[in-house]
Amino acid sequence: MMNDRVRARVRPGTGLDTVQSRGSQSHHASVEHAWSELDGKAARMVILSRKVLPAAKKVVMSCRLGGDSV
């Protein structure tokens, strides 16, 4: 789905993750789900909000766990 490496940081107590990924804006515009390595397995993250930082070529997304595990 994505060639970029996705990193997730958990904010304790909020149930939300901040996901940062490098890549083109057009690439990220089509992303509907992010994936996070949690407990050694991939889990789908449902995106709640997305912020594009063009200068840094970075997209910061707030997500919650959801969907199927792989």
JSON list of N, CA and C in Angstrom, two decimals:
[
{"chain": "A", "resi": 1, "resn": "MET", "atom": "N", "xyz": [0.83, -1.20, 0.00]},
{"chain": "A", "resi": 1, "resn": "MET", "atom": "CA", "xyz": [0.00, 0.00, 0.00]},
{"chain": "A", "resi": 1, "resn": "MET", "atom": "C", "xyz": [0.87, 1.25, 0.00]},
{"chain": "A", "resi": 2, "resn": "MET", "atom": "N", "xyz": [1.83, 1.31, 0.90]},
{"chain": "A", "resi": 2, "resn": "MET", "atom": "CA", "xyz": [2.72, 2.47, 0.98]},
{"chain": "A", "resi": 2, "resn": "MET", "atom": "C", "xyz": [4.15, 2.00, 0.91]},
{"chain": "A", "resi": 3, "resn": "ASN", "atom": "N", "xyz": [4.98, 2.75, 0.19]},
{"chain": "A", "resi": 3, "resn": "ASN", "atom": "CA", "xyz": [6.40, 2.45, 0.15]},
{"chain": "A", "resi": 3, "resn": "ASN", "atom": "C", "xyz": [7.13, 3.11, 1.31]},
{"chain": "A", "resi": 4, "resn": "ASP", "atom": "N", "xyz": [6.55, 4.17, 1.82]},
{"chain": "A", "resi": 4, "resn": "ASP", "atom": "CA", "xyz": [7.18, 4.91, 2.91]},
{"chain": "A", "resi": 4, "resn": "ASP", "atom": "C", "xyz": [7.06, 4.14, 4.22]},
{"chain": "A", "resi": 5, "resn": "ARG", "atom": "N", "xyz": [8.07, 4.30, 5.02]},
{"chain": "A", "resi": 5, "resn": "ARG", "atom": "CA", "xyz": [8.04, 3.70, 6.35]},
{"chain": "A", "resi": 5, "resn": "ARG", "atom": "C", "xyz": [7.16, 4.58, 7.23]},
{"chain": "A", "resi": 6, "resn": "VAL", "atom": "N", "xyz": [6.24, 3.97, 7.93]},
{"chain": "A", "resi": 6, "resn": "VAL", "atom": "CA", "xyz": [5.35, 4.73, 8.81]},
{"chain": "A", "resi": 6, "resn": "VAL", "atom": "C", "xyz": [5.76, 4.47, 10.24]},
{"chain": "A", "resi": 7, "resn": "ARG", "atom": "N", "xyz": [5.94, 5.55, 10.98]},
{"chain": "A", "resi": 7, "resn": "ARG", "atom": "CA", "xyz": [6.29, 5.44, 12.39]},
{"chain": "A", "resi": 7, "resn": "ARG", "atom": "C", "xyz": [5.11, 5.95, 13.22]},
{"chain": "A", "resi": 8, "resn": "ALA", "atom": "N", "xyz": [4.83, 5.28, 14.31]},
{"chain": "A", "resi": 8, "resn": "ALA", "atom": "CA", "xyz": [3.73, 5.71, 15.17]},
{"chain": "A", "resi": 8, "resn": "ALA", "atom": "C", "xyz": [4.23, 5.91, 16.59]},
{"chain": "A", "resi": 9, "resn": "ARG", "atom": "N", "xyz": [3.77, 6.98, 17.19]},
{"chain": "A", "resi": 9, "resn": "ARG", "atom": "CA", "xyz": [4.08, 7.24, 18.60]},
{"chain": "A", "resi": 9, "resn": "ARG", "atom": "C", "xyz": [2.76, 7.30, 19.35]},
{"chain": "A", "resi": 10, "resn": "VAL", "atom": "N", "xyz": [2.69, 6.57, 20.44]},
{"chain": "A", "resi": 10, "resn": "VAL", "atom": "CA", "xyz": [1.45, 6.55, 21.22]},
{"chain": "A", "resi": 10, "resn": "VAL", "atom": "C", "xyz": [1.50, 7.66, 22.25]},
{"chain": "A", "resi": 11, "resn": "ARG", "atom": "N", "xyz": [0.43, 8.43, 22.30]},
{"chain": "A", "resi": 11, "resn": "ARG", "atom": "CA", "xyz": [0.29, 9.43, 23.36]},
{"chain": "A", "resi": 11, "resn": "ARG", "atom": "C", "xyz": [-0.46, 8.77, 24.50]},
{"chain": "A", "resi": 12, "resn": "PRO", "atom": "N", "xyz": [0.22, 8.52, 25.62]},
{"chain": "A", "resi": 12, "resn": "PRO", "atom": "CA", "xyz": [-0.42, 7.79, 26.72]},
{"chain": "A", "resi": 12, "resn": "PRO", "atom": "C", "xyz": [-1.72, 8.45, 27.18]},
{"chain": "A", "resi": 13, "resn": "GLY", "atom": "N", "xyz": [-2.73, 7.63, 27.37]},
{"chain": "A", "resi": 13, "resn": "GLY", "atom": "CA", "xyz": [-3.98, 8.11, 27.93]},
{"chain": "A", "resi": 13, "resn": "GLY", "atom": "C", "xyz": [-4.97, 8.67, 26.92]},
{"chain": "A", "resi": 14, "resn": "THR", "atom": "N", "xyz": [-4.52, 8.93, 25.68]},
{"chain": "A", "resi": 14, "resn": "THR", "atom": "CA", "xyz": [-5.42, 9.55, 24.71]},
{"chain": "A", "resi": 14, "resn": "THR", "atom": "C", "xyz": [-6.03, 8.52, 23.77]},
{"chain": "A", "resi": 15, "resn": "GLY", "atom": "N", "xyz": [-5.35, 7.39, 23.60]},
{"chain": "A", "resi": 15, "resn": "GLY", "atom": "CA", "xyz": [-5.83, 6.40, 22.65]},
{"chain": "A", "resi": 15, "resn": "GLY", "atom": "C", "xyz": [-5.55, 6.80, 21.21]},
{"chain": "A", "resi": 16, "resn": "LEU", "atom": "N", "xyz": [-4.83, 7.91, 21.02]},
{"chain": "A", "resi": 16, "resn": "LEU", "atom": "CA", "xyz": [-4.51, 8.38, 19.67]},
{"chain": "A", "resi": 16, "resn": "LEU", "atom": "C", "xyz": [-3.02, 8.21, 19.41]},
{"chain": "A", "resi": 17, "resn": "ASP", "atom": "N", "xyz": [-2.68, 8.01, 18.16]},
{"chain": "A", "resi": 17, "resn": "ASP", "atom": "CA", "xyz": [-1.28, 7.95, 17.75]},
{"chain": "A", "resi": 17, "resn": "ASP", "atom": "C", "xyz": [-1.01, 9.09, 16.78]},
{"chain": "A", "resi": 18, "resn": "THR", "atom": "N", "xyz": [0.21, 9.59, 16.82]},
{"chain": "A", "resi": 18, "resn": "THR", "atom": "CA", "xyz": [0.65, 10.54, 15.82]},
{"chain": "A", "resi": 18, "resn": "THR", "atom": "C", "xyz": [1.52, 9.78, 14.85]},
{"chain": "A", "resi": 19, "resn": "VAL", "atom": "N", "xyz": [1.12, 9.75, 13.61]},
{"chain": "A", "resi": 19, "resn": "VAL", "atom": "CA", "xyz": [1.84, 8.99, 12.60]},
{"chain": "A", "resi": 19, "resn": "VAL", "atom": "C", "xyz": [2.52, 9.96, 11.66]},
{"chain": "A", "resi": 20, "resn": "GLN", "atom": "N", "xyz": [3.83, 9.80, 11.50]},
{"chain": "A", "resi": 20, "resn": "GLN", "atom": "CA", "xyz": [4.59, 10.67, 10.61]},
{"chain": "A", "resi": 20, "resn": "GLN", "atom": "C", "xyz": [5.18, 9.83, 9.50]},
{"chain": "A", "resi": 21, "resn": "SER", "atom": "N", "xyz": [5.03, 10.28, 8.28]},
{"chain": "A", "resi": 21, "resn": "SER", "atom": "CA", "xyz": [5.55, 9.54, 7.15]},
{"chain": "A", "resi": 21, "resn": "SER", "atom": "C", "xyz": [6.07, 10.52, 6.11]},
{"chain": "A", "resi": 22, "resn": "ARG", "atom": "N", "xyz": [7.21, 10.20, 5.50]},
{"chain": "A", "resi": 22, "resn": "ARG", "atom": "CA", "xyz": [7.77, 11.08, 4.47]},
{"chain": "A", "resi": 22, "resn": "ARG", "atom": "C", "xyz": [7.32, 10.59, 3.09]},
{"chain": "A", "resi": 23, "resn": "GLY", "atom": "N", "xyz": [7.03, 11.54, 2.22]},
{"chain": "A", "resi": 23, "resn": "GLY", "atom": "CA", "xyz": [6.62, 11.19, 0.87]},
{"chain": "A", "resi": 23, "resn": "GLY", "atom": "C", "xyz": [5.95, 12.38, 0.21]},
{"chain": "A", "resi": 24, "resn": "SER", "atom": "N", "xyz": [5.55, 12.20, -1.02]},
{"chain": "A", "resi": 24, "resn": "SER", "atom": "CA", "xyz": [4.93, 13.31, -1.75]},
{"chain": "A", "resi": 24, "resn": "SER", "atom": "C", "xyz": [3.51, 13.55, -1.24]},
{"chain": "A", "resi": 25, "resn": "GLN", "atom": "N", "xyz": [3.06, 14.78, -1.40]},
{"chain": "A", "resi": 25, "resn": "GLN", "atom": "CA", "xyz": [1.71, 15.12, -0.95]},
{"chain": "A", "resi": 25, "resn": "GLN", "atom": "C", "xyz": [0.67, 14.32, -1.73]},
{"chain": "A", "resi": 26, "resn": "SER", "atom": "N", "xyz": [0.90, 14.14, -3.02]},
{"chain": "A", "resi": 26, "resn": "SER", "atom": "CA", "xyz": [-0.09, 13.42, -3.82]},
{"chain": "A", "resi": 26, "resn": "SER", "atom": "C", "xyz": [-0.16, 11.96, -3.38]},
{"chain": "A", "resi": 27, "resn": "HIS", "atom": "N", "xyz": [0.98, 11.42, -2.99]},
{"chain": "A", "resi": 27, "resn": "HIS", "atom": "CA", "xyz": [1.01, 10.04, -2.51]},
{"chain": "A", "resi": 27, "resn": "HIS", "atom": "C", "xyz": [0.14, 9.91, -1.25]},
{"chain": "A", "resi": 28, "resn": "HIS", "atom": "N", "xyz": [0.31, 10.85, -0.33]},
{"chain": "A", "resi": 28, "resn": "HIS", "atom": "CA", "xyz": [-0.41, 10.76, 0.94]},
{"chain": "A", "resi": 28, "resn": "HIS", "atom": "C", "xyz": [-1.87, 11.17, 0.81]},
{"chain": "A", "resi": 29, "resn": "ALA", "atom": "N", "xyz": [-2.20, 11.92, -0.22]},
{"chain": "A", "resi": 29, "resn": "ALA", "atom": "CA", "xyz": [-3.58, 12.36, -0.39]},
{"chain": "A", "resi": 29, "resn": "ALA", "atom": "C", "xyz": [-4.51, 11.18, -0.60]},
{"chain": "A", "resi": 30, "resn": "SER", "atom": "N", "xyz": [-3.97, 10.07, -1.11]},
{"chain": "A", "resi": 30, "resn": "SER", "atom": "CA", "xyz": [-4.81, 8.91, -1.39]},
{"chain": "A", "resi": 30, "resn": "SER", "atom": "C", "xyz": [-4.79, 7.89, -0.25]},
{"chain": "A", "resi": 31, "resn": "VAL", "atom": "N", "xyz": [-4.03, 8.18, 0.79]},
{"chain": "A", "resi": 31, "resn": "VAL", "atom": "CA", "xyz": [-3.93, 7.21, 1.89]},
{"chain": "A", "resi": 31, "resn": "VAL", "atom": "C", "xyz": [-5.17, 7.28, 2.76]},
{"chain": "A", "resi": 32, "resn": "GLU", "atom": "N", "xyz": [-5.81, 6.14, 2.96]},
{"chain": "A", "resi": 32, "resn": "GLU", "atom": "CA", "xyz": [-7.01, 6.10, 3.80]},
{"chain": "A", "resi": 32, "resn": "GLU", "atom": "C", "xyz": [-6.73, 5.45, 5.13]},
{"chain": "A", "resi": 33, "resn": "HIS", "atom": "N", "xyz": [-5.71, 4.62, 5.17]},
{"chain": "A", "resi": 33, "resn": "HIS", "atom": "CA", "xyz": [-5.37, 3.96, 6.42]},
{"chain": "A", "resi": 33, "resn": "HIS", "atom": "C", "xyz": [-3.87, 4.02, 6.64]},
{"chain": "A", "resi": 34, "resn": "ALA", "atom": "N", "xyz": [-3.48, 4.11, 7.86]},
{"chain": "A", "resi": 34, "resn": "ALA", "atom": "CA", "xyz": [-2.07, 4.02, 8.23]},
{"chain": "A", "resi": 34, "resn": "ALA", "atom": "C", "xyz": [-1.89, 2.72, 9.00]},
{"chain": "A", "resi": 35, "resn": "TRP", "atom": "N", "xyz": [-0.67, 2.24, 9.02]},
{"chain": "A", "resi": 35, "resn": "TRP", "atom": "CA", "xyz": [-0.40, 0.99, 9.70]},
{"chain": "A", "resi": 35, "resn": "TRP", "atom": "C", "xyz": [0.66, 1.23, 10.75]},
{"chain": "A", "resi": 36, "resn": "SER", "atom": "N", "xyz": [0.53, 0.59, 11.86]},
{"chain": "A", "resi": 36, "resn": "SER", "atom": "CA", "xyz": [1.46, 0.77, 12.96]},
{"chain": "A", "resi": 36, "resn": "SER", "atom": "C", "xyz": [1.88, -0.59, 13.50]},
{"chain": "A", "resi": 37, "resn": "GLU", "atom": "N", "xyz": [3.17, -0.70, 13.83]},
{"chain": "A", "resi": 37, "resn": "GLU", "atom": "CA", "xyz": [3.63, -1.93, 14.46]},
{"chain": "A", "resi": 37, "resn": "GLU", "atom": "C", "xyz": [3.36, -1.85, 15.95]},
{"chain": "A", "resi": 38, "resn": "LEU", "atom": "N", "xyz": [2.43, -2.64, 16.43]},
{"chain": "A", "resi": 38, "resn": "LEU", "atom": "CA", "xyz": [2.08, -2.67, 17.85]},
{"chain": "A", "resi": 38, "resn": "LEU", "atom": "C", "xyz": [2.16, -4.11, 18.33]},
{"chain": "A", "resi": 39, "resn": "ASP", "atom": "N", "xyz": [2.90, -4.32, 19.40]},
{"chain": "A", "resi": 39, "resn": "ASP", "atom": "CA", "xyz": [3.04, -5.67, 19.96]},
{"chain": "A", "resi": 39, "resn": "ASP", "atom": "C", "xyz": [3.53, -6.67, 18.91]},
{"chain": "A", "resi": 40, "resn": "GLY", "atom": "N", "xyz": [4.40, -6.20, 18.01]},
{"chain": "A", "resi": 40, "resn": "GLY", "atom": "CA", "xyz": [5.01, -7.10, 17.05]},
{"chain": "A", "resi": 40, "resn": "GLY", "atom": "C", "xyz": [4.14, -7.48, 15.87]},
{"chain": "A", "resi": 41, "resn": "LYS", "atom": "N", "xyz": [2.96, -6.88, 15.74]},
{"chain": "A", "resi": 41, "resn": "LYS", "atom": "CA", "xyz": [2.13, -7.18, 14.57]},
{"chain": "A", "resi": 41, "resn": "LYS", "atom": "C", "xyz": [1.55, -5.89, 14.01]},
{"chain": "A", "resi": 42, "resn": "ALA", "atom": "N", "xyz": [1.23, -5.90, 12.75]},
{"chain": "A", "resi": 42, "resn": "ALA", "atom": "CA", "xyz": [0.70, -4.70, 12.10]},
{"chain": "A", "resi": 42, "resn": "ALA", "atom": "C", "xyz": [-0.77, -4.52, 12.46]},
{"chain": "A", "resi": 43, "resn": "ALA", "atom": "N", "xyz": [-1.15, -3.32, 12.78]},
{"chain": "A", "resi": 43, "resn": "ALA", "atom": "CA", "xyz": [-2.55, -3.02, 13.10]},
{"chain": "A", "resi": 43, "resn": "ALA", "atom": "C", "xyz": [-2.98, -1.81, 12.27]},
{"chain": "A", "resi": 44, "resn": "ARG", "atom": "N", "xyz": [-4.19, -1.86, 11.76]},
{"chain": "A", "resi": 44, "resn": "ARG", "atom": "CA", "xyz": [-4.67, -0.75, 10.94]},
{"chain": "A", "resi": 44, "resn": "ARG", "atom": "C", "xyz": [-5.06, 0.43, 11.84]},
{"chain": "A", "resi": 45, "resn": "MET", "atom": "N", "xyz": [-4.68, 1.61, 11.39]},
{"chain": "A", "resi": 45, "resn": "MET", "atom": "CA", "xyz": [-5.01, 2.83, 12.11]},
{"chain": "A", "resi": 45, "resn": "MET", "atom": "C", "xyz": [-6.00, 3.62, 11.26]},
{"chain": "A", "resi": 46, "resn": "VAL", "atom": "N", "xyz": [-7.11, 4.02, 11.83]},
{"chain": "A", "resi": 46, "resn": "VAL", "atom": "CA", "xyz": [-8.08, 4.84, 11.11]},
{"chain": "A", "resi": 46, "resn": "VAL", "atom": "C", "xyz": [-7.70, 6.30, 11.31]},
{"chain": "A", "resi": 47, "resn": "ILE", "atom": "N", "xyz": [-7.53, 7.01, 10.21]},
{"chain": "A", "resi": 47, "resn": "ILE", "atom": "CA", "xyz": [-7.08, 8.39, 10.27]},
{"chain": "A", "resi": 47, "resn": "ILE", "atom": "C", "xyz": [-8.22, 9.31, 10.69]},
{"chain": "A", "resi": 48, "resn": "LEU", "atom": "N", "xyz": [-7.97, 10.11, 11.73]},
{"chain": "A", "resi": 48, "resn": "LEU", "atom": "CA", "xyz": [-8.96, 11.08, 12.19]},
{"chain": "A", "resi": 48, "resn": "LEU", "atom": "C", "xyz": [-8.70, 12.45, 11.59]},
{"chain": "A", "resi": 49, "resn": "SER", "atom": "N", "xyz": [-7.43, 12.80, 11.47]},
{"chain": "A", "resi": 49, "resn": "SER", "atom": "CA", "xyz": [-7.07, 14.08, 10.87]},
{"chain": "A", "resi": 49, "resn": "SER", "atom": "C", "xyz": [-5.72, 13.95, 10.19]},
{"chain": "A", "resi": 50, "resn": "ARG", "atom": "N", "xyz": [-5.47, 14.82, 9.22]},
{"chain": "A", "resi": 50, "resn": "ARG", "atom": "CA", "xyz": [-4.22, 14.77, 8.46]},
{"chain": "A", "resi": 50, "resn": "ARG", "atom": "C", "xyz": [-3.72, 16.18, 8.26]},
{"chain": "A", "resi": 51, "resn": "LYS", "atom": "N", "xyz": [-2.45, 16.41, 8.53]},
{"chain": "A", "resi": 51, "resn": "LYS", "atom": "CA", "xyz": [-1.84, 17.72, 8.35]},
{"chain": "A", "resi": 51, "resn": "LYS", "atom": "C", "xyz": [-0.61, 17.56, 7.46]},
{"chain": "A", "resi": 52, "resn": "VAL", "atom": "N", "xyz": [-0.59, 18.27, 6.34]},
{"chain": "A", "resi": 52, "resn": "VAL", "atom": "CA", "xyz": [0.52, 18.19, 5.40]},
{"chain": "A", "resi": 52, "resn": "VAL", "atom": "C", "xyz": [1.52, 19.30, 5.71]},
{"chain": "A", "resi": 53, "resn": "LEU", "atom": "N", "xyz": [2.79, 18.91, 5.86]},
{"chain": "A", "resi": 53, "resn": "LEU", "atom": "CA", "xyz": [3.86, 19.87, 6.08]},
{"chain": "A", "resi": 53, "resn": "LEU", "atom": "C", "xyz": [4.76, 19.83, 4.84]},
{"chain": "A", "resi": 54, "resn": "PRO", "atom": "N", "xyz": [4.44, 20.65, 3.81]},
{"chain": "A", "resi": 54, "resn": "PRO", "atom": "CA", "xyz": [5.13, 20.55, 2.53]},
{"chain": "A", "resi": 54, "resn": "PRO", "atom": "C", "xyz": [6.64, 20.78, 2.62]},
{"chain": "A", "resi": 55, "resn": "ALA", "atom": "N", "xyz": [7.06, 21.75, 3.42]},
{"chain": "A", "resi": 55, "resn": "ALA", "atom": "CA", "xyz": [8.49, 22.06, 3.51]},
{"chain": "A", "resi": 55, "resn": "ALA", "atom": "C", "xyz": [9.29, 20.89, 4.04]},
{"chain": "A", "resi": 56, "resn": "ALA", "atom": "N", "xyz": [8.71, 20.16, 4.98]},
{"chain": "A", "resi": 56, "resn": "ALA", "atom": "CA", "xyz": [9.40, 19.02, 5.58]},
{"chain": "A", "resi": 56, "resn": "ALA", "atom": "C", "xyz": [9.12, 17.72, 4.83]},
{"chain": "A", "resi": 57, "resn": "LYS", "atom": "N", "xyz": [8.27, 17.80, 3.78]},
{"chain": "A", "resi": 57, "resn": "LYS", "atom": "CA", "xyz": [7.84, 16.60, 3.06]},
{"chain": "A", "resi": 57, "resn": "LYS", "atom": "C", "xyz": [7.33, 15.55, 4.04]},
{"chain": "A", "resi": 58, "resn": "LYS", "atom": "N", "xyz": [6.48, 16.00, 4.93]},
{"chain": "A", "resi": 58, "resn": "LYS", "atom": "CA", "xyz": [5.99, 15.14, 5.99]},
{"chain": "A", "resi": 58, "resn": "LYS", "atom": "C", "xyz": [4.48, 15.32, 6.13]},
{"chain": "A", "resi": 59, "resn": "VAL", "atom": "N", "xyz": [3.83, 14.24, 6.52]},
{"chain": "A", "resi": 59, "resn": "VAL", "atom": "CA", "xyz": [2.40, 14.29, 6.81]},
{"chain": "A", "resi": 59, "resn": "VAL", "atom": "C", "xyz": [2.22, 13.78, 8.24]},
{"chain": "A", "resi": 60, "resn": "VAL", "atom": "N", "xyz": [1.54, 14.54, 9.07]},
{"chain": "A", "resi": 60, "resn": "VAL", "atom": "CA", "xyz": [1.27, 14.12, 10.44]},
{"chain": "A", "resi": 60, "resn": "VAL", "atom": "C", "xyz": [-0.20, 13.81, 10.54]},
{"chain": "A", "resi": 61, "resn": "MET", "atom": "N", "xyz": [-0.50, 12.59, 10.98]},
{"chain": "A", "resi": 61, "resn": "MET", "atom": "CA", "xyz": [-1.89, 12.15, 11.06]},
{"chain": "A", "resi": 61, "resn": "MET", "atom": "C", "xyz": [-2.24, 11.72, 12.48]},
{"chain": "A", "resi": 62, "resn": "SER", "atom": "N", "xyz": [-3.41, 12.11, 12.94]},
{"chain": "A", "resi": 62, "resn": "SER", "atom": "CA", "xyz": [-3.92, 11.59, 14.20]},
{"chain": "A", "resi": 62, "resn": "SER", "atom": "C", "xyz": [-4.81, 10.40, 13.88]},
{"chain": "A", "resi": 63, "resn": "CYS", "atom": "N", "xyz": [-4.57, 9.30, 14.55]},
{"chain": "A", "resi": 63, "resn": "CYS", "atom": "CA", "xyz": [-5.27, 8.06, 14.23]},
{"chain": "A", "resi": 63, "resn": "CYS", "atom": "C", "xyz": [-5.78, 7.37, 15.48]},
{"chain": "A", "resi": 64, "resn": "ARG", "atom": "N", "xyz": [-6.69, 6.45, 15.26]},
{"chain": "A", "resi": 64, "resn": "ARG", "atom": "CA", "xyz": [-7.10, 5.54, 16.32]},
{"chain": "A", "resi": 64, "resn": "ARG", "atom": "C", "xyz": [-7.01, 4.13, 15.76]},
{"chain": "A", "resi": 65, "resn": "LEU", "atom": "N", "xyz": [-6.83, 3.18, 16.64]},
{"chain": "A", "resi": 65, "resn": "LEU", "atom": "CA", "xyz": [-6.77, 1.80, 16.19]},
{"chain": "A", "resi": 65, "resn": "LEU", "atom": "C", "xyz": [-8.14, 1.39, 15.66]},
{"chain": "A", "resi": 66, "resn": "GLY", "atom": "N", "xyz": [-8.13, 0.62, 14.59]},
{"chain": "A", "resi": 66, "resn": "GLY", "atom": "CA", "xyz": [-9.39, 0.16, 14.04]},
{"chain": "A", "resi": 66, "resn": "GLY", "atom": "C", "xyz": [-9.15, -0.76, 12.87]},
{"chain": "A", "resi": 67, "resn": "GLY", "atom": "N", "xyz": [-10.15, -1.46, 12.45]},
{"chain": "A", "resi": 67, "resn": "GLY", "atom": "CA", "xyz": [-10.02, -2.34, 11.31]},
{"chain": "A", "resi": 67, "resn": "GLY", "atom": "C", "xyz": [-9.37, -3.66, 11.69]},
{"chain": "A", "resi": 68, "resn": "ASP", "atom": "N", "xyz": [-8.90, -4.37, 10.68]},
{"chain": "A", "resi": 68, "resn": "ASP", "atom": "CA", "xyz": [-8.37, -5.71, 10.88]},
{"chain": "A", "resi": 68, "resn": "ASP", "atom": "C", "xyz": [-6.88, -5.69, 11.17]},
{"chain": "A", "resi": 69, "resn": "SER", "atom": "N", "xyz": [-6.44, -6.65, 11.95]},
{"chain": "A", "resi": 69, "resn": "SER", "atom": "CA", "xyz": [-5.01, -6.87, 12.11]},
{"chain": "A", "resi": 69, "resn": "SER", "atom": "C", "xyz": [-4.55, -7.76, 10.97]},
{"chain": "A", "resi": 70, "resn": "VAL", "atom": "N", "xyz": [-3.26, -7.67, 10.69]},
{"chain": "A", "resi": 70, "resn": "VAL", "atom": "CA", "xyz": [-2.74, -8.47, 9.58]},
{"chain": "A", "resi": 70, "resn": "VAL", "atom": "C", "xyz": [-1.71, -9.43, 10.11]}
]
